[in-house]
Amino acid sequence: YIGELSQLIKPETFYRYHDRWTNVLQTACALVAFSIYLAESRLATPADVEEYLGFKVNTENADITVFVITLEEYLHGIISLFNELSRLAVNSVIVNDVKRPQHISAFASELYSGFQLLNLKNDSLRRRFDSIKYDIKRIEEVQYDLRVRNLI
């Protein structure tokens, strides 16, 4: 559907209707990020998102001349990855994969450090960023429980 939508939207009206599809693109970016993490244990780059979804990620905040995925949509997708990683850490322990939470914790901590370097304004991206600490805490609690039980 995104492809059909991109054909209908003219560049000059992109931001007028942008709020109609932004949540779908954020979710799509999150799915790409999670898929790449599961397959390769790394962060999905804007180039990866472009490859999977077929639309350029506007990383340079350039003028809109074609349908694009905005940098904010990409970052929202990456923030959603934290929530999925915390769930994955819990579910990994359930299936006796006690090593995975350690890898998830290291990855999430490094990614969180990168997000802290960004100067986010007081908008939805900032509010979502503030929720990351709860996902990090959940991952750390899983690790703590594993250590207390001498499983790692």
PDB file of C-alpha atoms in Angstrom:
ATOM      1  CA  TYR A   1       0.000   0.000   0.000  1.00  0.00           C
ATOM      2  CA  ILE A   2       2.880   2.352   0.635  1.00  0.00           C
ATOM      3  CA  GLY A   3       3.881   2.107  -3.016  1.00  0.00           C
ATOM      4  CA  GLU A   4       0.370   3.010  -4.144  1.00  0.00           C
ATOM      5  CA  LEU A   5       0.281   5.878  -1.671  1.00  0.00           C
ATOM      6  CA  SER A   6       3.615   7.211  -2.889  1.00  0.00           C
ATOM      7  CA  GLN A   7       2.187   7.481  -6.398  1.00  0.00           C
ATOM      8  CA  LEU A   8      -0.725   9.606  -5.178  1.00  0.00           C
ATOM      9  CA  ILE A   9       1.199  12.096  -3.051  1.00  0.00           C
ATOM     10  CA  LYS A  10       2.714  15.084  -4.783  1.00  0.00           C
ATOM     11  CA  PRO A  11       5.936  16.492  -3.297  1.00  0.00           C
ATOM     12  CA  GLU A  12       4.349  19.869  -2.583  1.00  0.00           C
ATOM     13  CA  THR A  13       1.595  18.240  -0.478  1.00  0.00           C
ATOM     14  CA  PHE A  14       3.829  15.712   1.288  1.00  0.00           C
ATOM     15  CA  TYR A  15       3.820  17.404   4.700  1.00  0.00           C
ATOM     16  CA  ARG A  16       0.187  18.445   4.466  1.00  0.00           C
ATOM     17  CA  TYR A  17      -0.940  14.813   4.682  1.00  0.00           C
ATOM     18  CA  HIS A  18       2.145  13.346   6.310  1.00  0.00           C
ATOM     19  CA  ASP A  19       0.437  12.626   9.636  1.00  0.00           C
ATOM     20  CA  ARG A  20      -1.927  10.211   7.847  1.00  0.00           C
ATOM     21  CA  TRP A  21       0.774   7.639   7.105  1.00  0.00           C
ATOM     22  CA  THR A  22       3.643   8.415   9.460  1.00  0.00           C
ATOM     23  CA  ASN A  23       2.665   5.735  12.020  1.00  0.00           C
ATOM     24  CA  VAL A  24       2.657   3.066   9.315  1.00  0.00           C
ATOM     25  CA  LEU A  25       6.138   4.077   8.172  1.00  0.00           C
ATOM     26  CA  GLN A  26       7.419   4.167  11.764  1.00  0.00           C
ATOM     27  CA  THR A  27       6.129   0.626  12.257  1.00  0.00           C
ATOM     28  CA  ALA A  28       7.669  -0.490   8.963  1.00  0.00           C
ATOM     29  CA  CYS A  29      11.036   0.958  10.016  1.00  0.00           C
ATOM     30  CA  ALA A  30      10.738  -0.825  13.363  1.00  0.00           C
ATOM     31  CA  LEU A  31      10.031  -4.135  11.621  1.00  0.00           C
ATOM     32  CA  VAL A  32      13.048  -3.708   9.357  1.00  0.00           C
ATOM     33  CA  ALA A  33      15.227  -2.826  12.348  1.00  0.00           C
ATOM     34  CA  PHE A  34      14.042  -5.853  14.330  1.00  0.00           C
ATOM     35  CA  SER A  35      14.442  -8.192  11.348  1.00  0.00           C
ATOM     36  CA  ILE A  36      17.998  -7.039  10.767  1.00  0.00           C
ATOM     37  CA  TYR A  37      18.811  -7.334  14.460  1.00  0.00           C
ATOM     38  CA  LEU A  38      17.505 -10.905  14.549  1.00  0.00           C
ATOM     39  CA  ALA A  39      19.334 -11.891  11.369  1.00  0.00           C
ATOM     40  CA  GLU A  40      22.634 -10.055  11.843  1.00  0.00           C
ATOM     41  CA  SER A  41      22.716  -8.687  15.428  1.00  0.00           C
ATOM     42  CA  ARG A  42      23.283  -5.143  14.223  1.00  0.00           C
ATOM     43  CA  LEU A  43      21.439  -1.869  13.843  1.00  0.00           C
ATOM     44  CA  ALA A  44      19.518  -1.261  10.640  1.00  0.00           C
ATOM     45  CA  THR A  45      20.981   1.680   8.755  1.00  0.00           C
ATOM     46  CA  PRO A  46      18.922   4.089   6.669  1.00  0.00           C
ATOM     47  CA  ALA A  47      20.328   2.267   3.627  1.00  0.00           C
ATOM     48  CA  ASP A  48      18.895  -1.015   4.960  1.00  0.00           C
ATOM     49  CA  VAL A  49      15.489   0.591   5.407  1.00  0.00           C
ATOM     50  CA  GLU A  50      15.693   1.977   1.868  1.00  0.00           C
ATOM     51  CA  GLU A  51      16.554  -1.474   0.538  1.00  0.00           C
ATOM     52  CA  TYR A  52      13.717  -3.227   2.379  1.00  0.00           C
ATOM     53  CA  LEU A  53      10.985  -0.633   1.864  1.00  0.00           C
ATOM     54  CA  GLY A  54      12.018   0.837  -1.464  1.00  0.00           C
ATOM     55  CA  PHE A  55      11.926   4.482  -0.374  1.00  0.00           C
ATOM     56  CA  LYS A  56      14.784   6.824   0.432  1.00  0.00           C
ATOM     57  CA  VAL A  57      15.281   7.868   4.041  1.00  0.00           C
ATOM     58  CA  ASN A  58      15.653  11.650   4.054  1.00  0.00           C
ATOM     59  CA  THR A  59      18.710  11.733   6.334  1.00  0.00           C
ATOM     60  CA  GLU A  60      19.856  15.141   5.146  1.00  0.00           C
ATOM     61  CA  ASN A  61      16.478  16.834   5.630  1.00  0.00           C
ATOM     62  CA  ALA A  62      16.530  17.825   1.959  1.00  0.00           C
ATOM     63  CA  ASP A  63      13.583  19.316   0.117  1.00  0.00           C
ATOM     64  CA  ILE A  64      10.931  16.754  -0.715  1.00  0.00           C
ATOM     65  CA  THR A  65      10.907  15.950  -4.441  1.00  0.00           C
ATOM     66  CA  VAL A  66       9.673  12.343  -4.148  1.00  0.00           C
ATOM     67  CA  PHE A  67       7.950  10.278  -1.481  1.00  0.00           C
ATOM     68  CA  VAL A  68      10.478   9.619   1.307  1.00  0.00           C
ATOM     69  CA  ILE A  69      10.747   8.183   4.782  1.00  0.00           C
ATOM     70  CA  THR A  70      11.619  11.040   7.095  1.00  0.00           C
ATOM     71  CA  LEU A  71      14.509  10.857   9.532  1.00  0.00           C
ATOM     72  CA  GLU A  72      12.017  11.130  12.399  1.00  0.00           C
ATOM     73  CA  GLU A  73      10.127   8.072  11.134  1.00  0.00           C
ATOM     74  CA  TYR A  74      13.388   6.127  10.964  1.00  0.00           C
ATOM     75  CA  LEU A  75      14.343   7.197  14.516  1.00  0.00           C
ATOM     76  CA  HIS A  76      10.881   6.304  15.837  1.00  0.00           C
ATOM     77  CA  GLY A  77      11.371   2.868  14.313  1.00  0.00           C
ATOM     78  CA  ILE A  78      14.730   2.492  16.029  1.00  0.00           C
ATOM     79  CA  ILE A  79      13.216   3.560  19.363  1.00  0.00           C
ATOM     80  CA  SER A  80      10.529   0.897  18.880  1.00  0.00           C
ATOM     81  CA  LEU A  81      13.356  -1.614  18.530  1.00  0.00           C
ATOM     82  CA  PHE A  82      14.186  -1.092  22.230  1.00  0.00           C
ATOM     83  CA  ASN A  83      10.731  -2.289  23.227  1.00  0.00           C
ATOM     84  CA  GLU A  84      11.081  -5.380  21.082  1.00  0.00           C
ATOM     85  CA  LEU A  85      14.548  -6.083  22.475  1.00  0.00           C
ATOM     86  CA  SER A  86      13.283  -5.985  26.052  1.00  0.00           C
ATOM     87  CA  ARG A  87      10.548  -8.449  25.139  1.00  0.00           C
ATOM     88  CA  LEU A  88      13.079 -10.634  23.332  1.00  0.00           C
ATOM     89  CA  ALA A  89      15.303 -10.690  26.421  1.00  0.00           C
ATOM     90  CA  VAL A  90      12.452 -11.983  28.565  1.00  0.00           C
ATOM     91  CA  ASN A  91      11.303 -14.511  25.977  1.00  0.00           C
ATOM     92  CA  SER A  92      14.853 -15.763  25.425  1.00  0.00           C
ATOM     93  CA  VAL A  93      15.104 -16.761  29.068  1.00  0.00           C
ATOM     94  CA  ILE A  94      11.785 -18.585  28.820  1.00  0.00           C
ATOM     95  CA  VAL A  95      13.254 -20.824  26.096  1.00  0.00           C
ATOM     96  CA  ASN A  96      16.537 -21.299  28.034  1.00  0.00           C
ATOM     97  CA  ASP A  97      18.627 -18.996  25.845  1.00  0.00           C
ATOM     98  CA  VAL A  98      20.413 -17.288  28.747  1.00  0.00           C
ATOM     99  CA  LYS A  99      23.249 -15.861  26.632  1.00  0.00           C
ATOM    100  CA  ARG A 100      21.029 -13.725  24.411  1.00  0.00           C
ATOM    101  CA  PRO A 101      20.014 -11.214  27.135  1.00  0.00           C
ATOM    102  CA  GLN A 102      23.702 -10.372  27.617  1.00  0.00           C
ATOM    103  CA  HIS A 103      24.083  -9.590  23.916  1.00  0.00           C
ATOM    104  CA  ILE A 104      20.832  -7.640  23.911  1.00  0.00           C
ATOM    105  CA  SER A 105      21.947  -5.614  26.928  1.00  0.00           C
ATOM    106  CA  ALA A 106      25.269  -4.676  25.353  1.00  0.00           C
ATOM    107  CA  PHE A 107      23.601  -3.729  22.066  1.00  0.00           C
ATOM    108  CA  ALA A 108      20.799  -1.741  23.727  1.00  0.00           C
ATOM    109  CA  SER A 109      23.206   0.114  26.012  1.00  0.00           C
ATOM    110  CA  GLU A 110      25.424   1.112  23.115  1.00  0.00           C
ATOM    111  CA  LEU A 111      22.437   2.224  21.064  1.00  0.00           C
ATOM    112  CA  TYR A 112      21.042   4.205  24.006  1.00  0.00           C
ATOM    113  CA  SER A 113      24.397   5.962  24.382  1.00  0.00           C
ATOM    114  CA  GLY A 114      24.155   7.005  20.763  1.00  0.00           C
ATOM    115  CA  PHE A 115      20.650   8.383  21.257  1.00  0.00           C
ATOM    116  CA  GLN A 116      21.842  10.431  24.226  1.00  0.00           C
ATOM    117  CA  LEU A 117      24.140  12.347  21.873  1.00  0.00           C
ATOM    118  CA  LEU A 118      21.186  13.598  19.837  1.00  0.00           C
ATOM    119  CA  ASN A 119      19.700  16.998  20.568  1.00  0.00           C
ATOM    120  CA  LEU A 120      16.023  16.079  20.550  1.00  0.00           C
ATOM    121  CA  LYS A 121      13.468  18.837  20.813  1.00  0.00           C
ATOM    122  CA  ASN A 122      10.432  18.631  23.059  1.00  0.00           C
ATOM    123  CA  ASP A 123       8.259  16.596  20.693  1.00  0.00           C
ATOM    124  CA  SER A 124       7.039  13.033  20.218  1.00  0.00           C
ATOM    125  CA  LEU A 125      10.545  11.804  19.432  1.00  0.00           C
ATOM    126  CA  ARG A 126      11.791  13.165  22.752  1.00  0.00           C
ATOM    127  CA  ARG A 127       8.925  11.561  24.671  1.00  0.00           C
ATOM    128  CA  ARG A 128       9.566   8.216  22.990  1.00  0.00           C
ATOM    129  CA  PHE A 129      13.280   8.580  23.728  1.00  0.00           C
ATOM    130  CA  ASP A 130      12.468   9.068  27.400  1.00  0.00           C
ATOM    131  CA  SER A 131      10.685   5.697  27.414  1.00  0.00           C
ATOM    132  CA  ILE A 132      13.883   3.874  26.369  1.00  0.00           C
ATOM    133  CA  LYS A 133      15.216   3.908  29.925  1.00  0.00           C
ATOM    134  CA  TYR A 134      12.325   1.675  31.016  1.00  0.00           C
ATOM    135  CA  ASP A 135      13.185  -0.860  28.315  1.00  0.00           C
ATOM    136  CA  ILE A 136      16.847  -0.758  29.346  1.00  0.00           C
ATOM    137  CA  LYS A 137      15.805  -1.282  32.967  1.00  0.00           C
ATOM    138  CA  ARG A 138      13.712  -4.297  31.982  1.00  0.00           C
ATOM    139  CA  ILE A 139      16.665  -5.836  30.125  1.00  0.00           C
ATOM    140  CA  GLU A 140      18.938  -5.188  33.121  1.00  0.00           C
ATOM    141  CA  GLU A 141      16.407  -6.823  35.452  1.00  0.00           C
ATOM    142  CA  VAL A 142      16.473  -9.944  33.290  1.00  0.00           C
ATOM    143  CA  GLN A 143      20.259 -10.022  33.524  1.00  0.00           C
ATOM    144  CA  TYR A 144      20.131  -9.459  37.279  1.00  0.00           C
ATOM    145  CA  ASP A 145      17.712 -12.354  37.734  1.00  0.00           C
ATOM    146  CA  LEU A 146      19.976 -14.610  35.680  1.00  0.00           C
ATOM    147  CA  ARG A 147      23.002 -13.654  37.784  1.00  0.00           C
ATOM    148  CA  VAL A 148      21.162 -14.187  41.064  1.00  0.00           C
ATOM    149  CA  ARG A 149      20.207 -17.675  39.897  1.00  0.00           C
ATOM    150  CA  ASN A 150      23.794 -18.369  38.750  1.00  0.00           C
ATOM    151  CA  LEU A 151      22.673 -19.003  35.188  1.00  0.00           C
ATOM    152  CA  ILE A 152      25.310 -16.691  33.685  1.00  0.00           C
TER     153      ILE A 152
END
